[in-house]
Short mmCIF file of C-alpha atoms and ligand atoms in Angstrom, two decimals:
data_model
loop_
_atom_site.label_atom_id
_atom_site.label_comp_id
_atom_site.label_asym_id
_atom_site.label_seq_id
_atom_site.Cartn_x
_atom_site.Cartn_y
_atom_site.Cartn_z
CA UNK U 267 15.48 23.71 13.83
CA UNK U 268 17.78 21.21 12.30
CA UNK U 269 18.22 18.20 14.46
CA UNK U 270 21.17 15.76 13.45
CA UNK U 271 19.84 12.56 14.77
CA UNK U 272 21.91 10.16 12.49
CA UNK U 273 25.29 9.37 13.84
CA UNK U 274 26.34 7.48 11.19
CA UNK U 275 26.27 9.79 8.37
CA UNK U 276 28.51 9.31 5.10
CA UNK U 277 31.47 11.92 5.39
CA UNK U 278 32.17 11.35 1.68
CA UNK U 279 28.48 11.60 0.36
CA UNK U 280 26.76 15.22 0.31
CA UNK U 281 23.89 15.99 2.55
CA UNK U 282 20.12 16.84 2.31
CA UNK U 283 17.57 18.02 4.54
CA UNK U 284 14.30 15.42 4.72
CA UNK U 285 11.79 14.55 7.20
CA UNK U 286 12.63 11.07 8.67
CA UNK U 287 10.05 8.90 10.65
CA UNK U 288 12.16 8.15 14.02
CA UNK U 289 10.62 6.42 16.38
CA UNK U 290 12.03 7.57 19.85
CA UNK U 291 11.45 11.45 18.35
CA UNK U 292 9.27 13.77 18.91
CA UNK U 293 5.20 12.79 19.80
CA UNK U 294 4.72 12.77 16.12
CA UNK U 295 7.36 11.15 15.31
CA UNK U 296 9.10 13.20 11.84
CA UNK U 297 11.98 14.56 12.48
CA UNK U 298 13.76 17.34 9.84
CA UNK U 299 17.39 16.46 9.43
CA UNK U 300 20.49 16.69 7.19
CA UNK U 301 20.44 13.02 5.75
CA UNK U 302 22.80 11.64 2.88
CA UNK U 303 21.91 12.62 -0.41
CA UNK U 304 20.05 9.50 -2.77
CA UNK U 305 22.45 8.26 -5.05
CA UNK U 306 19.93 7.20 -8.25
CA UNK U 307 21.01 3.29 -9.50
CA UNK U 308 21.17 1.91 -12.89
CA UNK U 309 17.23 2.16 -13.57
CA UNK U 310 16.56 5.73 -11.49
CA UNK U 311 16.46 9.05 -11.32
CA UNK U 312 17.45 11.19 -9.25
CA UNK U 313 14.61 14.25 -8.53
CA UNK U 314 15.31 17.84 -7.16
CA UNK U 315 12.12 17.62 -4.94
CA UNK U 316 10.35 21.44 -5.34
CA UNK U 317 6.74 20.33 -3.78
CA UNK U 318 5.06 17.70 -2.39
CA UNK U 319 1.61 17.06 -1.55
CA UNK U 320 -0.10 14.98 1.67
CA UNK U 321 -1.73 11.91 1.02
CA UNK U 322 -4.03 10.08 3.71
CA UNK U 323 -1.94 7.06 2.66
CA UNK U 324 1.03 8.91 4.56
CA UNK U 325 -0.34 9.57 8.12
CA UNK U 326 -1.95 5.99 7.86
CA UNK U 327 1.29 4.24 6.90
CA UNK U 328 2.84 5.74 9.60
CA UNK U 329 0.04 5.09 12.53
CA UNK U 330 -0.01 1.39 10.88
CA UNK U 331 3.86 0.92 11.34
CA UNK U 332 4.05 0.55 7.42
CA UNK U 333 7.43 2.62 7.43
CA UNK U 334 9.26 2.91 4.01
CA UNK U 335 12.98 1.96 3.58
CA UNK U 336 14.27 5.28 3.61
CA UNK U 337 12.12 5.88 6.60
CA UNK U 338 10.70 9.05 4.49
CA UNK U 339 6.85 9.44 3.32
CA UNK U 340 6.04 11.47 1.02
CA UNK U 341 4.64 10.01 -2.34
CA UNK U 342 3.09 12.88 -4.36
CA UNK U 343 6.04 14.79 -5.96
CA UNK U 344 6.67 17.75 -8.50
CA UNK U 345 10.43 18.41 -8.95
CA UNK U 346 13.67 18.95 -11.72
CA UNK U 347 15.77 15.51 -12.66
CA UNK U 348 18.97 16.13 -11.60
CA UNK U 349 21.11 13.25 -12.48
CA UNK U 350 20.28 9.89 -14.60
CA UNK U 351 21.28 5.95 -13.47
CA UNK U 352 22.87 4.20 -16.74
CA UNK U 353 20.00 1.91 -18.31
CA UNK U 354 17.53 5.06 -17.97
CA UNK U 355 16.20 6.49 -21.06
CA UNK U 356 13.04 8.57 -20.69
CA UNK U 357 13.86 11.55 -19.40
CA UNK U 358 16.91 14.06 -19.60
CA UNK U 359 18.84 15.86 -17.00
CA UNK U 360 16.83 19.56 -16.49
CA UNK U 361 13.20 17.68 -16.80
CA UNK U 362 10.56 19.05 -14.87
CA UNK U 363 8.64 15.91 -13.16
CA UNK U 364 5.43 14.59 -11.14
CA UNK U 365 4.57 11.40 -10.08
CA UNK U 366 3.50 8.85 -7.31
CA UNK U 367 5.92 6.90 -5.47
CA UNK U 368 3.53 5.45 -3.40
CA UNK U 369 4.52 2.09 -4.49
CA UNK U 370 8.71 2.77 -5.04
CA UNK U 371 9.52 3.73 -1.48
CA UNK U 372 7.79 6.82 -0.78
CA UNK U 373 11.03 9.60 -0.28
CA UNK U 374 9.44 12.90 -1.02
CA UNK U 375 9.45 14.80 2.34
CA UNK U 376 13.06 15.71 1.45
CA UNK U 377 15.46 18.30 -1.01
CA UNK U 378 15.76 14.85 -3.73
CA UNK U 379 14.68 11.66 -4.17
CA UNK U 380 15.53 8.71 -6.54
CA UNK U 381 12.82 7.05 -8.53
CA UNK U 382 12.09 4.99 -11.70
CA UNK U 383 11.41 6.31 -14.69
CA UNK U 384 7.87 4.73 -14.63
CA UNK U 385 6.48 6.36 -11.62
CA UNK U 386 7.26 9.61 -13.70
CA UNK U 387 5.60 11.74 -15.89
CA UNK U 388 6.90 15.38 -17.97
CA UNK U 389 5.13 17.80 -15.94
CA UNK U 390 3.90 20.19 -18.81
CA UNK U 391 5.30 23.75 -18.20
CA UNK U 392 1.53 25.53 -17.47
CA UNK U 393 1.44 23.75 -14.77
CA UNK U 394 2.75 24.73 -11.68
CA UNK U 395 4.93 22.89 -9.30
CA UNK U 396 2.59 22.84 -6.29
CA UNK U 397 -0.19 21.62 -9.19
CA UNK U 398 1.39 19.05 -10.43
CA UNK U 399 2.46 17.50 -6.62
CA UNK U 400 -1.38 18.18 -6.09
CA UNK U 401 -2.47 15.81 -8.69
CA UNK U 402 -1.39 12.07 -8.94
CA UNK U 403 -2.60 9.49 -6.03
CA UNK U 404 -5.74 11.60 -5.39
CA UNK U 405 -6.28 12.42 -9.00
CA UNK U 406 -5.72 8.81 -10.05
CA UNK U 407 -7.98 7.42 -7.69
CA UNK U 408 -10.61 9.47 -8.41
CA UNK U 409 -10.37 8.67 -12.13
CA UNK U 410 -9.88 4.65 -11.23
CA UNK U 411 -13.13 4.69 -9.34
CA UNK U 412 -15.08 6.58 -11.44
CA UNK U 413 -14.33 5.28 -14.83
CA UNK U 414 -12.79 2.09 -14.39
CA UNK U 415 -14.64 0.90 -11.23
CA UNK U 416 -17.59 2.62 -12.16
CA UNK U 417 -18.37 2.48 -15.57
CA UNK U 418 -19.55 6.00 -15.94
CA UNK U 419 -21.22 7.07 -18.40
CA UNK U 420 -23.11 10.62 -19.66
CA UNK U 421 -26.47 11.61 -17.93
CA UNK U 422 -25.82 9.15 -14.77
CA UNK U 423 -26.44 10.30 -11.32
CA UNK U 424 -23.42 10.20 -9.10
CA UNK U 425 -23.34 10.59 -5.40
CA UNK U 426 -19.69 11.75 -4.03
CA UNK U 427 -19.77 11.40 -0.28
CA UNK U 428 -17.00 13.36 0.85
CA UNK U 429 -16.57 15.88 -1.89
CA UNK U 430 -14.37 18.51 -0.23
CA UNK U 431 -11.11 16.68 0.31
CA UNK U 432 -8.34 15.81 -1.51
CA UNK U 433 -9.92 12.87 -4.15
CA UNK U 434 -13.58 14.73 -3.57
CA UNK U 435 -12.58 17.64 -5.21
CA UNK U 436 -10.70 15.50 -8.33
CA UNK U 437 -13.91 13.15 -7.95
CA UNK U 438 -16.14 16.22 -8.28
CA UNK U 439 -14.69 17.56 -11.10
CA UNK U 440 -13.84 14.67 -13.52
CA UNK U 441 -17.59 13.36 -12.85
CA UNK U 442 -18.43 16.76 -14.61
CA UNK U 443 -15.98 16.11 -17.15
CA UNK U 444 -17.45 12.63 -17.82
CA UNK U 445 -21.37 13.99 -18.48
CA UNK U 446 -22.87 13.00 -15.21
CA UNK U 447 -25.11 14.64 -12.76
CA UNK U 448 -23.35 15.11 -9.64
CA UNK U 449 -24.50 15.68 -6.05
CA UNK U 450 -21.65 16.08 -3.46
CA UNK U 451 -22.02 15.67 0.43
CA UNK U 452 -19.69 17.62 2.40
CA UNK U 453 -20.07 19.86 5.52
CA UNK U 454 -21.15 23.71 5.78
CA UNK U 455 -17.94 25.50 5.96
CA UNK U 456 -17.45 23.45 2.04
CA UNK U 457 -20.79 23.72 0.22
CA UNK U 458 -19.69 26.89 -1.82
CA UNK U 459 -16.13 25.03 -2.70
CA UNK U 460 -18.13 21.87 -3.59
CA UNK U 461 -20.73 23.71 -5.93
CA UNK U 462 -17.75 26.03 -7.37
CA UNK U 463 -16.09 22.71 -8.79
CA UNK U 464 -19.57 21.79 -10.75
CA UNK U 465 -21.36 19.60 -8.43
CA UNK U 466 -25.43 19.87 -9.23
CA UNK U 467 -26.18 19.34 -5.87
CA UNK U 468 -24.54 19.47 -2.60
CA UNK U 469 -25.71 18.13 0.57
CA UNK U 470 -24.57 19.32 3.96
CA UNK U 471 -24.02 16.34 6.36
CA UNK U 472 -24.48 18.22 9.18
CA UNK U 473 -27.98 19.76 8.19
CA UNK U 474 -29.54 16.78 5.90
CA UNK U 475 -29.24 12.80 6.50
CA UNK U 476 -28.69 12.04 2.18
CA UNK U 477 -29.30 8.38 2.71
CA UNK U 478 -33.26 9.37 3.68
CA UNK U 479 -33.87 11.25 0.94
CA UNK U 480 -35.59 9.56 -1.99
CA UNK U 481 -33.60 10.52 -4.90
CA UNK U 482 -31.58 7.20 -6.53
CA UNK U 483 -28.14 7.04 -7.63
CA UNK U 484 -26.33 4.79 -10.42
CA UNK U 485 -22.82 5.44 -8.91
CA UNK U 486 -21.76 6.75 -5.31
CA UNK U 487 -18.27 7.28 -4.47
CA UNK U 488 -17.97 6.68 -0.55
CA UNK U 489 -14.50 8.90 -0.30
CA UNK U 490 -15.19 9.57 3.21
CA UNK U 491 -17.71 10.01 6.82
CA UNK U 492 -18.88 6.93 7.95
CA UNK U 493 -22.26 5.85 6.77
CA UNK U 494 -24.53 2.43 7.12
CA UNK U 495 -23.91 0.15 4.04
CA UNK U 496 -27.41 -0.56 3.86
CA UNK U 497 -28.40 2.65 3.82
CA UNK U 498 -26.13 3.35 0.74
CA UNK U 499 -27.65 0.23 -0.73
CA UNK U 500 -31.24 2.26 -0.67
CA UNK U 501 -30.13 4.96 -2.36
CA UNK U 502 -28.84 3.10 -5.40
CA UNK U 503 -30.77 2.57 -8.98
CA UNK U 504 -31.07 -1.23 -10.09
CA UNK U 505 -27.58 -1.89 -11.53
CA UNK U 506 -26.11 1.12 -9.37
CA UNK U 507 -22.75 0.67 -8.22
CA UNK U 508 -21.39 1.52 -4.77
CA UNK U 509 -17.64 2.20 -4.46
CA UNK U 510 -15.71 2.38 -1.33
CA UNK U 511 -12.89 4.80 -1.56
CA UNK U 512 -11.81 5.09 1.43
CA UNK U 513 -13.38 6.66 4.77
CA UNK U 514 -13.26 6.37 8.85
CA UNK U 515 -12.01 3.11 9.20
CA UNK U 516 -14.62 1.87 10.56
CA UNK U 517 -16.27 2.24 7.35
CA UNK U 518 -13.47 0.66 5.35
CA UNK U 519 -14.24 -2.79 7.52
CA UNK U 520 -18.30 -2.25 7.30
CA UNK U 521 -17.61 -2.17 3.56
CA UNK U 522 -15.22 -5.03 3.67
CA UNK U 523 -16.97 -7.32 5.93
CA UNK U 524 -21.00 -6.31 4.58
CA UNK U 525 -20.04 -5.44 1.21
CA UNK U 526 -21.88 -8.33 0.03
CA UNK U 527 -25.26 -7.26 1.14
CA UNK U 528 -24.67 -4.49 -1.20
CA UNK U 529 -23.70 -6.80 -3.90
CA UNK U 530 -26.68 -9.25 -3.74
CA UNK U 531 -28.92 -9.22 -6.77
CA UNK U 532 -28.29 -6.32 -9.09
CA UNK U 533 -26.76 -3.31 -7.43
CA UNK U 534 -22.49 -3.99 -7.29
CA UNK U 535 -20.44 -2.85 -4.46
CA UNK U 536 -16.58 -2.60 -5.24
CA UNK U 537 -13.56 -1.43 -3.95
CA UNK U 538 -10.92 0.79 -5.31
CA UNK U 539 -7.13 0.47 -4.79
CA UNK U 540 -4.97 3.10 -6.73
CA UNK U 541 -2.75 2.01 -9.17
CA UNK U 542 -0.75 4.67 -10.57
CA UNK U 543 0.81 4.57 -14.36
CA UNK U 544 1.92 7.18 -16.76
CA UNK U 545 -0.89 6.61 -19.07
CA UNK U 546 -3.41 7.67 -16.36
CA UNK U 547 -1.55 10.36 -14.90
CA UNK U 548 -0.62 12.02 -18.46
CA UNK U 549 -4.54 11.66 -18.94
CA UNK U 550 -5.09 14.22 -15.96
CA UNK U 551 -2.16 16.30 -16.43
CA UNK U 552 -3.23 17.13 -19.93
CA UNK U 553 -7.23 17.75 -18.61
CA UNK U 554 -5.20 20.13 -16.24
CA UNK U 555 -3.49 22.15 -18.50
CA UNK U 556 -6.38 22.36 -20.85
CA UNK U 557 -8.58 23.83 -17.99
CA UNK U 558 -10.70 21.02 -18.04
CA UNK U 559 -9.82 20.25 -13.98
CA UNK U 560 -7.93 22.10 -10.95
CA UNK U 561 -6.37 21.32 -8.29
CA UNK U 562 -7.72 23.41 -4.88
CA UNK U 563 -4.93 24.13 -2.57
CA UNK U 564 -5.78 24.48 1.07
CA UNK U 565 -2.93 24.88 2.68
CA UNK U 566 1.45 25.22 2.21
CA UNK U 567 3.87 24.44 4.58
CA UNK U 568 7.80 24.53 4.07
CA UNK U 569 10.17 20.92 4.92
CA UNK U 570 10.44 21.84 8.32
CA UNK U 571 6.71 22.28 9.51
CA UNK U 572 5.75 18.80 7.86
CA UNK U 573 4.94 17.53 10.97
CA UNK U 574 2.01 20.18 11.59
CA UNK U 575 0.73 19.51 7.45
CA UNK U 576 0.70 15.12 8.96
CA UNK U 577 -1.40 16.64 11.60
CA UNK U 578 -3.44 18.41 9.65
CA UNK U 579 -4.67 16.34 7.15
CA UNK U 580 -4.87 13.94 9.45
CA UNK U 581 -7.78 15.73 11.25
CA UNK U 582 -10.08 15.00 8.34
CA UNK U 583 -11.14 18.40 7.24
CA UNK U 584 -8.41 19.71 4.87
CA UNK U 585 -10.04 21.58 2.09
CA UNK U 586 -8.26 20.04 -1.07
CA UNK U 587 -4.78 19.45 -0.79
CA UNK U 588 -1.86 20.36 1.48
CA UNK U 589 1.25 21.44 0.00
CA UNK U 590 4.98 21.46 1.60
CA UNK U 591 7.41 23.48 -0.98
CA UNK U 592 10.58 22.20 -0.42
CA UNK U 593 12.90 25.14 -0.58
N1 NAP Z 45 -8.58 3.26 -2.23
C1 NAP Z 45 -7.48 3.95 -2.53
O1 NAP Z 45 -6.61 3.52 -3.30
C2 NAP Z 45 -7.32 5.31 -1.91
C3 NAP Z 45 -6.44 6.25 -2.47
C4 NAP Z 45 -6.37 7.53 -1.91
C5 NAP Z 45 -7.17 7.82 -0.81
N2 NAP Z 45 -7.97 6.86 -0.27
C6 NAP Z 45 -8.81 7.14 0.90
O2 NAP Z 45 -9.79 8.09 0.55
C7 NAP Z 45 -10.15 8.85 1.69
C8 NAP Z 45 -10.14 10.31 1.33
O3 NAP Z 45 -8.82 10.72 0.96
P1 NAP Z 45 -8.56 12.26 0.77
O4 NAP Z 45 -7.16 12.40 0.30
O5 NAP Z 45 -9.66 12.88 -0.01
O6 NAP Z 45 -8.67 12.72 2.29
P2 NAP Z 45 -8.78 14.19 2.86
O7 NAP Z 45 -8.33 15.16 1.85
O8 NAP Z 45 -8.11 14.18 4.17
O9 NAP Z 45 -10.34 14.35 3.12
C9 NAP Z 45 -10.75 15.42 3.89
C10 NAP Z 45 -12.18 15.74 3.56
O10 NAP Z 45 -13.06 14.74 4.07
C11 NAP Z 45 -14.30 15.37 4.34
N3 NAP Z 45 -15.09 14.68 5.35
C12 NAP Z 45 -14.72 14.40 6.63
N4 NAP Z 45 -15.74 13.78 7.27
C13 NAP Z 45 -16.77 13.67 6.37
C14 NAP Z 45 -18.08 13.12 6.42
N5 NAP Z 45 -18.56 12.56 7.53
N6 NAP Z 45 -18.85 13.15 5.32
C15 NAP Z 45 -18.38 13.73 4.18
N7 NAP Z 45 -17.15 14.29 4.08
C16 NAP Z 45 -16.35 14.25 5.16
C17 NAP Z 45 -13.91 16.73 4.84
O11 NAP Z 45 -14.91 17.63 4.47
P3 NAP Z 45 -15.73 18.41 5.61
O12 NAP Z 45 -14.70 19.22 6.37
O13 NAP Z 45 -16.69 19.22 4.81
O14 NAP Z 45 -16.33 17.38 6.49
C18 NAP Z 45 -12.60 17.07 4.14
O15 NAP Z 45 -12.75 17.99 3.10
C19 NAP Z 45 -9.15 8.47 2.80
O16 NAP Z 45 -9.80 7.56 3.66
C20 NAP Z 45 -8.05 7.76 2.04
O17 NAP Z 45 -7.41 6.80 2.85
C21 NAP Z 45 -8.07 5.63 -0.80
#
């Protein structure tokens, strides 16, 4: 159902259905309504949204009170530049697009957004729409903290706690790509996904405590599940390096606040905070359309349900990523 919530709506400027956060709506909050259409300035584009993916930055923005401008989430988007602000020069009208506009204002639950042309990328034509909204923030973090924050390097053995989820499955797979030997933890219902994307080893949580086990790591990825930091610390080679991706968050403060007893003498914990640029994301769009990664898709919703896909992810257990296709 369409629900007109804004009074003061431009008469002169056309209309677009999006997802706004409003705070005396609904339990969750997102309501689907005709908004005014973006009008792109000087240094934007405007973007014909066609998917979008969930991010857990999303849900936690919104439970944190971080609202965007626009009062529209939505940072992972795949869509067709429409119209061009003066002073831009990269792109052309009829483009096809992805990017991350985590850090530009969010804007994607909606039919178009405006963006710069930095956050942007040429989506290459193999891949599809719904692929190429799957791919940057989780995509780019996974590459961030494995090669830059981790220094990986061929015949290293990486631990990926929390394998089955949107940057596990990225994680997973460009591990592979890099040489390494990788051992993913996950629960039952994900051990076959897990294994399918390359992973060596997989551990289910529910049936085997990993940080017992005697086998020694020289990188783990902590992506998610909440485990002791000390426990991590056992499990690490000398010179290992722990990385805390994200996680409950009561395992984002252990990490912040004990972090150090990981760090003392040679083993290194360090954090990882996504930065997305074009050189990084054309870096995983082209091991995309070589074949060299995929993206798993759990689940698609249209604009309207994006509510339920918040509520989803937000769960914890999404299988990969969830999709809305903005019709
Ligand atoms: N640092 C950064 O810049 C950055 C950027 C992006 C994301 N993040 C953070 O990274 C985390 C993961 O993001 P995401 O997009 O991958 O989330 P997600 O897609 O929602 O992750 C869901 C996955 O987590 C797994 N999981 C849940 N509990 C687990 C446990 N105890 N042990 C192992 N796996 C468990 C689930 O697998 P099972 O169903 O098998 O349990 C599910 O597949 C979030 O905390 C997010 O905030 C950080």
């Amino acid at each position: 159902m369409t629900v007109d919530i804004f009074t003061k709506l431009n008469k002169n400027i056309e209309k677009m259905k999006a997802v706004v956060y409003h705070k005396k709506g609904s339990p969750d909050k997102l309501i689907y309504c005709d908004i005014d259409k973006p009008v792109p300035s000087d240094n934007e584009v405007l973007i014909k949204v066609v998917a979008v993916s969930i991010n857990a930055a999303d849900y936690r923005s919104m439970k944190l009170g971080l609202i965007p401008k626009r009062r529209i989430f939505g940072a992972d988007i795949a869509g067709i530049i429409e119209s061009m602000g003066k002073n831009t020069t990269q792109f052309n009208v009829g483009d096809e697009v992805l990017g991350d506009l985590a850090k530009f204002g969010f804007g994607g639950f909606a039919q178009y957004v405006t963006a710069p042309e930095k956050a942007l990328i040429i989506k290459p034509t193999k891949i599809s729409f719904e692929e190429g909204a799957a791919l940057p923030m989780a995509a780019l973090t996974a590459l961030q903290a494995v090669r830059d924050k981790g220094n990986i390097s061929k015949g290293q053995k990486v631990l990926i706690v929390g394998s089955a989820g949107g940057v596990g499955t990225f994680a997973v797979q460009l591990a592979k790509f890099f040489g390494t030997e990788v051992t993913g933890v996950c629960g039952s219902n994900n051990t076959l996904q897990t294994s399918s994307l390359g992973a060596d080893f997989v551990i289910d949580y529910s049936k085997e405590d990993f940080t017992k086990g005697n086998r020694l790591y020289n990188l783990i990825l902590a992506i998610n599940g909440n485990y002791p930091i000390l426990a991590y610390k056992k499990i690490l080679t000398q010179n290992g390096i722990y990385i805390m991706v994200g996680g409950s968050i009561s395992q984002i403060f252990k990490s912040l606040l004990f972090g150090w007893l990981l760090s003392f003498g040679s083993k290194k914990m360090r954090t990882v905070s996504t930065k997305a640029n074009q050189k990084d994301l054309e870096f995983l769009a082209k091991l995309l359309e070589d074949g060299k990664i995929k993206t798993v898709i759990d689940r698609r919703y249209t604009l309207d349900k994006t509510a339920d896909a918040m509520r989803y992810l937000s769960e914890g257990h999404a299988r990969g990523k969830v999709i809305i296709n903005i019709e």
